Amino acid sequence: MPLIKLDAIDSTNDYLKQLSNESVLENFTIVVANEQTKGKGQMGAKWVSEKGKNLTMSVLIKDVSLNNENIFDLNVAAALSVLNILKKNKIPKVSIKWPNDILSDSKKVAGILIENRRKPEGSLNSVVGIGLNLNQTNFENLPQATSLTCITGEIYDPENMALHIGEFLQESFQKLAQNPESLWKEYHQNLYKINYPSAFEDQMGNHFMGIIKRVTLDGKLEVLLDDESITHYDIKEIKMLY
């Protein structure tokens, strides 16, 4: 698969979106950057990464046939791709924290941001942005973050990791086309804190306890509350306190 290497860029997602608008790119084209000055997370959050220490990459996935009700399938496929490359590298206790964080032993090692553009005939072109903490060891003011080096003591090659993630993405999207139910099953098997009591905070700052039961097909978190009611939360409507 094509790999475009950049020294510094504001956002690999923005760069790849612009490039795909201007040129005909091969499916699963990858862009990696040594430094990303305006990395993005979910809902406008900022992704902070030390220059040259981590993997910041974006992957173009063309002609995805999904309607709006099933758009979260993309998140499922992308999250499992990152999760499984970590498992292959023997990173312990990895899990998916809804919607798009990847954890090792309750500490964040990766984040995913997917941006979609629907074409006139109805299919999607998707840009999957992935930030993976590889070799950074200083996470001052980020107590819930870690890196592969902090976990294993080894040094990782960002370019090699990007290519392997691209391969896992291809496999996941093939499975998505053939058997999305199996991907969803795997996603729930690896969902952080599923079926365990957890503390949450809502948009008003209120704290409450609940039990994650599943993620719905449209990407909402289904939580069983103390009064036995079931509530569904969209991205950024609640955050888990952990």
CSV table of N, CA, C and O in Angstrom, one decimal, residues 160-227:
chain,number,residue,atom,x,y,z
A,160,ASN,N,7.1,1.2,10.2
A,160,ASN,CA,6.8,-0.3,10.1
A,160,ASN,C,5.4,-0.5,10.8
A,160,ASN,O,4.6,-1.3,10.3
A,161,MET,N,5.2,0.2,11.9
A,161,MET,CA,3.9,0.0,12.6
A,161,MET,C,2.8,0.5,11.8
A,161,MET,O,1.7,-0.1,11.7
A,162,ALA,N,3.0,1.6,11.0
A,162,ALA,CA,1.9,2.2,10.2
A,162,ALA,C,1.5,1.2,9.1
A,162,ALA,O,0.3,1.0,8.8
A,163,LEU,N,2.5,0.5,8.5
A,163,LEU,CA,2.2,-0.4,7.4
A,163,LEU,C,1.5,-1.6,8.0
A,163,LEU,O,0.5,-2.1,7.3
A,164,HIS,N,1.8,-2.1,9.2
A,164,HIS,CA,1.1,-3.2,9.8
A,164,HIS,C,-0.3,-2.8,10.1
A,164,HIS,O,-1.2,-3.7,10.0
A,165,ILE,N,-0.5,-1.6,10.6
A,165,ILE,CA,-1.9,-1.2,10.9
A,165,ILE,C,-2.7,-1.1,9.7
A,165,ILE,O,-3.9,-1.5,9.6
A,166,GLY,N,-2.1,-0.6,8.6
A,166,GLY,CA,-2.8,-0.6,7.3
A,166,GLY,C,-3.2,-2.0,6.9
A,166,GLY,O,-4.3,-2.2,6.3
A,167,GLU,N,-2.4,-3.0,7.1
A,167,GLU,CA,-2.7,-4.4,6.7
A,167,GLU,C,-3.9,-4.9,7.6
A,167,GLU,O,-4.8,-5.5,7.1
A,168,PHE,N,-3.9,-4.6,8.9
A,168,PHE,CA,-5.0,-5.0,9.7
A,168,PHE,C,-6.2,-4.2,9.4
A,168,PHE,O,-7.3,-4.8,9.5
A,169,LEU,N,-6.1,-3.0,8.9
A,169,LEU,CA,-7.3,-2.2,8.5
A,169,LEU,C,-7.9,-2.9,7.3
A,169,LEU,O,-9.2,-3.0,7.2
A,170,GLN,N,-7.1,-3.3,6.3
A,170,GLN,CA,-7.6,-4.0,5.2
A,170,GLN,C,-8.4,-5.2,5.5
A,170,GLN,O,-9.5,-5.5,5.0
A,171,GLU,N,-7.8,-6.0,6.4
A,171,GLU,CA,-8.5,-7.2,6.9
A,171,GLU,C,-9.8,-6.9,7.6
A,171,GLU,O,-10.8,-7.6,7.3
A,172,SER,N,-9.8,-5.9,8.4
A,172,SER,CA,-11.0,-5.6,9.2
A,172,SER,C,-12.1,-5.1,8.2
A,172,SER,O,-13.3,-5.5,8.4
A,173,PHE,N,-11.8,-4.3,7.2
A,173,PHE,CA,-12.8,-3.9,6.3
A,173,PHE,C,-13.3,-5.0,5.3
A,173,PHE,O,-14.4,-4.9,4.9
A,174,GLN,N,-12.5,-5.9,5.1
A,174,GLN,CA,-13.0,-7.1,4.3
A,174,GLN,C,-14.0,-7.9,5.2
A,174,GLN,O,-15.0,-8.3,4.7
A,175,LYS,N,-13.7,-8.1,6.5
A,175,LYS,CA,-14.6,-8.7,7.4
A,175,LYS,C,-15.9,-7.9,7.5
A,175,LYS,O,-17.0,-8.5,7.6
A,176,LEU,N,-15.8,-6.6,7.5
A,176,LEU,CA,-16.9,-5.7,7.6
A,176,LEU,C,-17.9,-5.9,6.5
A,176,LEU,O,-19.1,-5.9,6.7
A,177,ALA,N,-17.3,-6.1,5.3
A,177,ALA,CA,-18.2,-6.3,4.1
A,177,ALA,C,-18.8,-7.7,4.1
A,177,ALA,O,-19.9,-7.9,3.6
A,178,GLN,N,-18.1,-8.7,4.7
A,178,GLN,CA,-18.6,-10.1,4.6
A,178,GLN,C,-19.4,-10.5,5.9
A,178,GLN,O,-20.4,-11.2,5.7
A,179,ASN,N,-19.0,-10.0,7.0
A,179,ASN,CA,-19.7,-10.5,8.3
A,179,ASN,C,-19.5,-9.5,9.4
A,179,ASN,O,-18.7,-9.6,10.3
A,180,PRO,N,-20.3,-8.4,9.3
A,180,PRO,CA,-20.1,-7.3,10.3
A,180,PRO,C,-20.5,-7.8,11.7
A,180,PRO,O,-20.0,-7.3,12.7
A,181,GLU,N,-21.4,-8.8,11.8
A,181,GLU,CA,-21.8,-9.3,13.1
A,181,GLU,C,-20.6,-9.8,13.9
A,181,GLU,O,-20.5,-9.7,15.1
A,182,SER,N,-19.6,-10.5,13.2
A,182,SER,CA,-18.5,-11.1,13.9
A,182,SER,C,-17.6,-10.0,14.4
A,182,SER,O,-17.0,-10.1,15.5
A,183,LEU,N,-17.5,-8.9,13.7
A,183,LEU,CA,-16.7,-7.7,14.1
A,183,LEU,C,-17.3,-7.1,15.4
A,183,LEU,O,-16.6,-6.8,16.3
A,184,TRP,N,-18.6,-6.9,15.4
A,184,TRP,CA,-19.3,-6.4,16.5
A,184,TRP,C,-19.1,-7.2,17.7
A,184,TRP,O,-19.0,-6.7,18.9
A,185,LYS,N,-19.2,-8.5,17.5
A,185,LYS,CA,-19.0,-9.5,18.7
A,185,LYS,C,-17.6,-9.3,19.3
A,185,LYS,O,-17.4,-9.2,20.5
A,186,GLU,N,-16.6,-9.2,18.4
A,186,GLU,CA,-15.2,-9.0,18.9
A,186,GLU,C,-15.1,-7.7,19.6
A,186,GLU,O,-14.4,-7.6,20.6
A,187,TYR,N,-15.7,-6.6,19.0
A,187,TYR,CA,-15.7,-5.3,19.6
A,187,TYR,C,-16.2,-5.3,21.1
A,187,TYR,O,-15.6,-4.8,22.0
A,188,HIS,N,-17.4,-6.0,21.2
A,188,HIS,CA,-17.9,-6.0,22.6
A,188,HIS,C,-17.1,-6.9,23.5
A,188,HIS,O,-17.0,-6.6,24.7
A,189,GLN,N,-16.5,-7.9,23.0
A,189,GLN,CA,-15.6,-8.8,23.8
A,189,GLN,C,-14.4,-8.0,24.4
A,189,GLN,O,-13.9,-8.3,25.4
A,190,ASN,N,-14.1,-6.9,23.7
A,190,ASN,CA,-12.9,-6.1,24.1
A,190,ASN,C,-13.3,-4.7,24.6
A,190,ASN,O,-12.4,-3.9,24.7
A,191,LEU,N,-14.5,-4.5,24.9
A,191,LEU,CA,-15.0,-3.2,25.3
A,191,LEU,C,-14.7,-3.0,26.8
A,191,LEU,O,-15.0,-3.8,27.6
A,192,TYR,N,-14.0,-1.9,27.1
A,192,TYR,CA,-13.6,-1.6,28.4
A,192,TYR,C,-14.8,-1.4,29.4
A,192,TYR,O,-15.7,-0.7,29.1
A,193,LYS,N,-14.7,-2.1,30.5
A,193,LYS,CA,-15.6,-2.1,31.6
A,193,LYS,C,-17.0,-2.5,31.2
A,193,LYS,O,-18.0,-2.2,32.0
A,194,ILE,N,-17.2,-3.3,30.2
A,194,ILE,CA,-18.5,-3.8,29.8
A,194,ILE,C,-19.0,-4.7,31.0
A,194,ILE,O,-18.2,-5.6,31.5
A,195,ASN,N,-20.2,-4.5,31.4
A,195,ASN,CA,-20.9,-5.3,32.4
A,195,ASN,C,-20.2,-5.1,33.8
A,195,ASN,O,-20.5,-6.0,34.7
A,196,TYR,N,-19.5,-4.0,34.0
A,196,TYR,CA,-18.9,-3.7,35.3
A,196,TYR,C,-19.4,-2.4,35.8
A,196,TYR,O,-19.5,-1.4,35.0
A,197,PRO,N,-19.7,-2.2,37.1
A,197,PRO,CA,-20.1,-0.9,37.5
A,197,PRO,C,-19.0,0.1,37.3
A,197,PRO,O,-17.8,-0.1,37.6
A,198,SER,N,-19.4,1.3,36.8
A,198,SER,CA,-18.4,2.4,36.5
A,198,SER,C,-19.0,3.7,36.8
A,198,SER,O,-20.2,3.9,36.9
A,199,ALA,N,-18.1,4.7,37.1
A,199,ALA,CA,-18.5,6.0,37.4
A,199,ALA,C,-18.5,6.9,36.1
A,199,ALA,O,-17.6,6.7,35.3
A,200,PHE,N,-19.5,7.7,36.0
A,200,PHE,CA,-19.6,8.6,34.8
A,200,PHE,C,-19.9,10.0,35.2
A,200,PHE,O,-20.3,10.3,36.3
A,201,GLU,N,-19.6,10.9,34.3
A,201,GLU,CA,-20.0,12.3,34.4
A,201,GLU,C,-20.7,12.8,33.2
A,201,GLU,O,-20.3,12.6,32.1
A,202,ASP,N,-21.9,13.5,33.4
A,202,ASP,CA,-22.6,14.0,32.3
A,202,ASP,C,-22.2,15.4,31.9
A,202,ASP,O,-21.3,16.0,32.5
A,203,GLN,N,-22.9,16.0,30.9
A,203,GLN,CA,-22.5,17.3,30.4
A,203,GLN,C,-22.7,18.4,31.4
A,203,GLN,O,-22.0,19.4,31.3
A,204,MET,N,-23.5,18.2,32.4
A,204,MET,CA,-23.8,19.2,33.5
A,204,MET,C,-22.8,19.0,34.7
A,204,MET,O,-22.9,19.7,35.6
A,205,GLY,N,-21.9,18.0,34.6
A,205,GLY,CA,-21.0,17.8,35.7
A,205,GLY,C,-21.5,16.9,36.7
A,205,GLY,O,-20.8,16.7,37.8
A,206,ASN,N,-22.6,16.3,36.5
A,206,ASN,CA,-23.2,15.4,37.5
A,206,ASN,C,-22.5,14.0,37.4
A,206,ASN,O,-22.3,13.5,36.3
A,207,HIS,N,-22.2,13.4,38.6
A,207,HIS,CA,-21.6,12.1,38.6
A,207,HIS,C,-22.7,11.1,38.9
A,207,HIS,O,-23.6,11.3,39.7
A,208,PHE,N,-22.5,9.9,38.3
A,208,PHE,CA,-23.5,8.8,38.6
A,208,PHE,C,-22.8,7.5,38.2
A,208,PHE,O,-21.7,7.4,37.6
A,209,MET,N,-23.4,6.4,38.7
A,209,MET,CA,-22.9,5.1,38.5
A,209,MET,C,-23.8,4.4,37.4
A,209,MET,O,-25.0,4.7,37.3
A,210,GLY,N,-23.1,3.5,36.7
A,210,GLY,CA,-23.9,2.8,35.7
A,210,GLY,C,-23.1,1.6,35.2
A,210,GLY,O,-21.9,1.5,35.5
A,211,ILE,N,-23.7,0.7,34.5
A,211,ILE,CA,-23.1,-0.5,33.9
A,211,ILE,C,-23.2,-0.4,32.4
A,211,ILE,O,-24.3,-0.4,31.9
A,212,ILE,N,-22.1,-0.4,31.7
A,212,ILE,CA,-22.1,-0.5,30.2
A,212,ILE,C,-22.6,-1.9,29.8
A,212,ILE,O,-22.1,-2.9,30.2
A,213,LYS,N,-23.7,-1.9,29.0
A,213,LYS,CA,-24.2,-3.1,28.5
A,213,LYS,C,-23.8,-3.4,27.1
A,213,LYS,O,-23.6,-4.6,26.7
A,214,ARG,N,-23.7,-2.4,26.2
A,214,ARG,CA,-23.3,-2.6,24.9
A,214,ARG,C,-23.1,-1.2,24.2
A,214,ARG,O,-23.5,-0.2,24.8
A,215,VAL,N,-22.7,-1.2,22.9
A,215,VAL,CA,-22.7,-0.1,22.1
A,215,VAL,C,-23.7,-0.4,21.0
A,215,VAL,O,-23.7,-1.5,20.4
A,216,THR,N,-24.7,0.5,20.7
A,216,THR,CA,-25.7,0.3,19.7
A,216,THR,C,-25.1,0.4,18.3
A,216,THR,O,-24.0,0.9,18.1
A,217,LEU,N,-25.9,-0.1,17.3
A,217,LEU,CA,-25.4,-0.1,16.0
A,217,LEU,C,-25.1,1.4,15.5
A,217,LEU,O,-24.3,1.5,14.6
A,218,ASP,N,-25.8,2.3,16.0
A,218,ASP,CA,-25.5,3.7,15.6
A,218,ASP,C,-24.5,4.4,16.5
A,218,ASP,O,-24.3,5.6,16.4
A,219,GLY,N,-23.8,3.6,17.3
A,219,GLY,CA,-22.7,4.1,18.1
A,219,GLY,C,-23.0,4.7,19.4
A,219,GLY,O,-22.0,5.3,20.0
A,220,LYS,N,-24.2,4.6,20.0
A,220,LYS,CA,-24.4,5.1,21.3
A,220,LYS,C,-24.1,4.1,22.4
A,220,LYS,O,-24.1,2.9,22.2
A,221,LEU,N,-23.7,4.6,23.5
A,221,LEU,CA,-23.3,3.8,24.7
A,221,LEU,C,-24.6,3.5,25.5
A,221,LEU,O,-25.3,4.4,25.9
A,222,GLU,N,-24.9,2.2,25.6
A,222,GLU,CA,-26.1,1.8,26.4
A,222,GLU,C,-25.6,1.5,27.8
A,222,GLU,O,-24.8,0.6,28.1
A,223,VAL,N,-26.2,2.2,28.8
A,223,VAL,CA,-25.8,2.1,30.2
A,223,VAL,C,-27.1,1.8,31.0
A,223,VAL,O,-28.1,2.4,30.9
A,224,LEU,N,-26.9,0.8,31.9
A,224,LEU,CA,-27.9,0.4,32.9
A,224,LEU,C,-27.6,1.3,34.2
A,224,LEU,O,-26.6,1.2,34.7
A,225,LEU,N,-28.6,2.0,34.5
A,225,LEU,CA,-28.5,2.9,35.7
A,225,LEU,C,-28.9,2.3,37.0
A,225,LEU,O,-29.5,1.2,37.0
A,226,ASP,N,-28.7,3.0,38.1
A,226,ASP,CA,-29.0,2.4,39.4
A,226,ASP,C,-30.5,2.1,39.6
A,226,ASP,O,-30.9,1.2,40.3
A,227,ASP,N,-31.4,2.9,38.9
A,227,ASP,CA,-32.8,2.7,39.0
A,227,ASP,C,-33.3,1.6,38.1
A,227,ASP,O,-34.5,1.5,37.9
